[in-house]
Short mmCIF file of C-alpha atoms in Angstrom, two decimals:
data_model
loop_
_atom_site.label_atom_id
_atom_site.label_comp_id
_atom_site.label_asym_id
_atom_site.label_seq_id
_atom_site.Cartn_x
_atom_site.Cartn_y
_atom_site.Cartn_z
CA UNK A 1 0.88 -19.60 -7.79
CA UNK A 2 -1.93 -21.21 -6.49
CA UNK A 3 -5.87 -20.85 -7.30
CA UNK A 4 -7.27 -19.41 -4.22
CA UNK A 5 -10.78 -18.54 -3.61
CA UNK A 6 -11.35 -14.80 -2.47
CA UNK A 7 -15.10 -14.59 -1.29
CA UNK A 8 -16.41 -16.83 -4.17
CA UNK A 9 -13.99 -15.59 -6.68
CA UNK A 10 -10.87 -17.73 -8.02
CA UNK A 11 -7.60 -15.64 -7.87
CA UNK A 12 -4.02 -16.38 -8.50
CA UNK A 13 -2.03 -16.12 -5.41
CA UNK A 14 1.85 -16.51 -4.72
CA UNK A 15 3.90 -15.31 -1.61
CA UNK A 16 7.52 -13.74 -2.26
CA UNK A 17 10.03 -13.70 0.59
CA UNK A 18 12.20 -10.66 1.02
CA UNK A 19 15.21 -9.66 3.55
CA UNK A 20 13.27 -7.04 5.42
CA UNK A 21 10.07 -4.40 5.17
CA UNK A 22 11.88 -2.16 2.62
CA UNK A 23 12.68 -4.86 0.34
CA UNK A 24 9.09 -6.18 0.44
CA UNK A 25 7.72 -2.67 0.19
CA UNK A 26 9.89 -2.00 -2.99
CA UNK A 27 8.44 -4.91 -4.50
CA UNK A 28 4.96 -3.98 -3.66
CA UNK A 29 5.75 -0.77 -5.50
CA UNK A 30 7.29 -2.40 -8.78
CA UNK A 31 4.22 -4.65 -8.96
CA UNK A 32 2.14 -1.53 -8.22
CA UNK A 33 3.79 -0.10 -11.31
CA UNK A 34 3.08 -3.19 -13.62
CA UNK A 35 -0.55 -2.90 -12.73
CA UNK A 36 -0.73 0.63 -13.61
CA UNK A 37 0.86 0.12 -16.84
CA UNK A 38 -1.49 -2.86 -17.61
CA UNK A 39 -4.57 -1.07 -15.99
CA UNK A 40 -5.07 -4.51 -14.18
CA UNK A 41 -4.83 -4.36 -10.37
CA UNK A 42 -4.01 -7.05 -7.87
CA UNK A 43 -4.20 -7.38 -4.11
CA UNK A 44 -0.80 -6.66 -2.42
CA UNK A 45 -0.45 -7.72 1.14
CA UNK A 46 2.94 -6.19 2.31
CA UNK A 47 4.52 -7.40 5.46
CA UNK A 48 8.01 -7.67 7.16
CA UNK A 49 10.03 -9.67 4.66
CA UNK A 50 6.82 -10.71 2.61
CA UNK A 51 4.58 -9.73 -0.05
CA UNK A 52 1.58 -11.79 -1.27
CA UNK A 53 0.20 -10.99 -4.30
CA UNK A 54 -3.13 -12.09 -5.75
CA UNK A 55 -4.44 -11.35 -9.52
CA UNK A 56 -8.03 -12.01 -10.53
CA UNK A 57 -10.63 -10.24 -12.82
CA UNK A 58 -13.42 -8.35 -11.17
CA UNK A 59 -15.35 -8.05 -14.47
CA UNK A 60 -15.69 -11.71 -14.82
CA UNK A 61 -15.56 -12.70 -11.30
CA UNK A 62 -12.65 -15.15 -11.84
CA UNK A 63 -9.42 -15.74 -13.83
CA UNK A 64 -8.83 -14.41 -17.36
CA UNK A 65 -5.74 -14.94 -19.67
CA UNK A 66 -4.49 -11.56 -18.42
CA UNK A 67 -4.25 -12.63 -14.81
CA UNK A 68 -1.83 -15.49 -16.03
CA UNK A 69 -0.04 -12.71 -17.86
CA UNK A 70 0.20 -10.49 -14.76
CA UNK A 71 1.44 -13.33 -12.70
CA UNK A 72 4.32 -14.07 -15.04
CA UNK A 73 5.26 -10.61 -15.06
CA UNK A 74 5.19 -10.42 -11.49
CA UNK A 75 7.57 -13.51 -11.23
CA UNK A 76 9.98 -11.63 -13.83
CA UNK A 77 9.89 -8.54 -11.50
CA UNK A 78 10.92 -10.76 -8.71
CA UNK A 79 13.72 -12.30 -10.53
CA UNK A 80 15.11 -8.92 -11.58
CA UNK A 81 15.18 -7.84 -7.96
CA UNK A 82 16.77 -10.93 -6.71
CA UNK A 83 19.52 -10.31 -9.20
CA UNK A 84 19.90 -6.69 -8.49
CA UNK A 85 19.89 -7.41 -4.68
CA UNK A 86 21.31 -10.92 -4.23
CA UNK A 87 19.13 -13.92 -3.21
CA UNK A 88 16.44 -13.21 -0.93
CA UNK A 89 14.89 -16.48 -0.84
CA UNK B 1 -10.05 0.18 14.39
CA UNK B 2 -11.47 -3.22 15.13
CA UNK B 3 -9.51 -5.92 17.23
CA UNK B 4 -9.18 -8.81 14.71
CA UNK B 5 -7.60 -11.96 15.37
CA UNK B 6 -4.84 -13.02 13.14
CA UNK B 7 -4.11 -16.66 13.67
CA UNK B 8 -4.50 -16.47 17.32
CA UNK B 9 -3.03 -12.87 17.83
CA UNK B 10 -4.99 -9.86 18.36
CA UNK B 11 -4.32 -6.94 16.03
CA UNK B 12 -5.78 -3.55 15.13
CA UNK B 13 -7.31 -3.20 11.89
CA UNK B 14 -8.93 -0.52 9.92
CA UNK B 15 -9.60 0.00 6.18
CA UNK B 16 -9.06 3.21 4.35
CA UNK B 17 -10.66 4.19 1.21
CA UNK B 18 -9.27 6.15 -1.79
CA UNK B 19 -10.17 7.41 -5.39
CA UNK B 20 -7.81 4.85 -7.18
CA UNK B 21 -4.98 2.16 -7.21
CA UNK B 22 -2.32 4.88 -7.10
CA UNK B 23 -3.70 6.94 -4.25
CA UNK B 24 -3.92 3.65 -1.94
CA UNK B 25 -0.50 2.65 -2.85
CA UNK B 26 0.65 6.17 -2.06
CA UNK B 27 -0.83 5.80 1.18
CA UNK B 28 0.64 2.36 1.76
CA UNK B 29 4.00 4.04 1.09
CA UNK B 30 3.35 6.74 3.58
CA UNK B 31 2.38 3.98 6.29
CA UNK B 32 5.68 2.12 5.45
CA UNK B 33 7.62 5.20 6.20
CA UNK B 34 6.05 5.61 9.58
CA UNK B 35 6.89 1.83 10.26
CA UNK B 36 10.27 2.08 9.15
CA UNK B 37 10.73 5.22 11.39
CA UNK B 38 9.35 3.61 14.34
CA UNK B 39 10.97 0.11 13.75
CA UNK B 40 7.59 -1.36 13.94
CA UNK B 41 5.85 -3.08 11.14
CA UNK B 42 2.25 -3.50 10.09
CA UNK B 43 0.33 -5.72 7.55
CA UNK B 44 -0.70 -3.47 4.43
CA UNK B 45 -3.14 -4.96 2.22
CA UNK B 46 -3.23 -2.43 -1.13
CA UNK B 47 -6.16 -3.11 -3.37
CA UNK B 48 -7.73 -0.66 -5.91
CA UNK B 49 -9.16 2.18 -3.86
CA UNK B 50 -8.58 0.52 -0.62
CA UNK B 51 -5.83 -0.10 1.92
CA UNK B 52 -6.26 -2.34 4.88
CA UNK B 53 -3.97 -1.81 7.78
CA UNK B 54 -3.20 -4.33 10.56
CA UNK B 55 -1.02 -3.58 13.71
CA UNK B 56 0.26 -5.88 16.37
CA UNK B 57 3.30 -6.74 18.37
CA UNK B 58 4.83 -10.00 17.19
CA UNK B 59 7.22 -10.17 20.47
CA UNK B 60 4.14 -10.40 22.81
CA UNK B 61 1.80 -12.05 20.44
CA UNK B 62 -0.78 -9.24 20.52
CA UNK B 63 -1.31 -5.68 21.27
CA UNK B 64 0.93 -3.20 23.01
CA UNK B 65 0.51 0.50 23.58
CA UNK B 66 2.87 0.92 20.65
CA UNK B 67 0.31 -0.61 18.37
CA UNK B 68 -2.38 2.24 19.49
CA UNK B 69 0.16 4.91 18.90
CA UNK B 70 0.91 3.73 15.37
CA UNK B 71 -2.70 3.55 14.76
CA UNK B 72 -3.10 6.85 15.82
CA UNK B 73 -0.11 8.16 13.55
CA UNK B 74 -1.82 5.97 10.54
CA UNK B 75 -5.17 7.99 11.24
CA UNK B 76 -3.31 11.25 10.90
CA UNK B 77 -1.18 10.27 7.62
CA UNK B 78 -4.64 9.71 6.08
CA UNK B 79 -6.35 12.88 7.43
CA UNK B 80 -3.13 14.64 6.01
CA UNK B 81 -3.78 12.69 2.45
CA UNK B 82 -7.36 13.69 2.66
CA UNK B 83 -6.51 17.57 3.10
CA UNK B 84 -3.78 17.27 0.54
CA UNK B 85 -6.25 15.59 -2.23
CA UNK B 86 -9.63 16.42 -1.06
CA UNK B 87 -12.02 14.05 0.54
CA UNK B 88 -11.85 10.50 -0.60
CA UNK B 89 -14.35 8.89 2.04
#
């Protein structure tokens, strides 16, 4: 994860690699489900073989503890997918 | 749709608005299904209440007729969702 400026607001950003578009989109949905559970929503850029996730807290215009929690959950979701489907990256 | 430079490559880009994160993610999945059908894949940025779609042709490093076809299909998918769910934008 890198701390990246999104229009004057710090965010946590990481790129995840996949074998194809469908696997990338499946991960987007998995992270989307985590977001809905938590009531905290990231930016998810889905491309062929790649999803770039950014977490930040709109209300404070930057990073909150919760963003780090969500980043860790995102990593765990990725590890689980990798275990299910074999290593992708 | 605007023609936008993505790292030296022209792409067609448009932002679509939604009522919440779940509706935005549903649209991402709908456009993802169109992409898989066509074997032609966009960049899909999913955020709370918003999906930004970009189409371009990797093989020629720019825009091909197919990108305009996919842009039109994306619009049609959005119109269909709007009809199903009521006007969002």
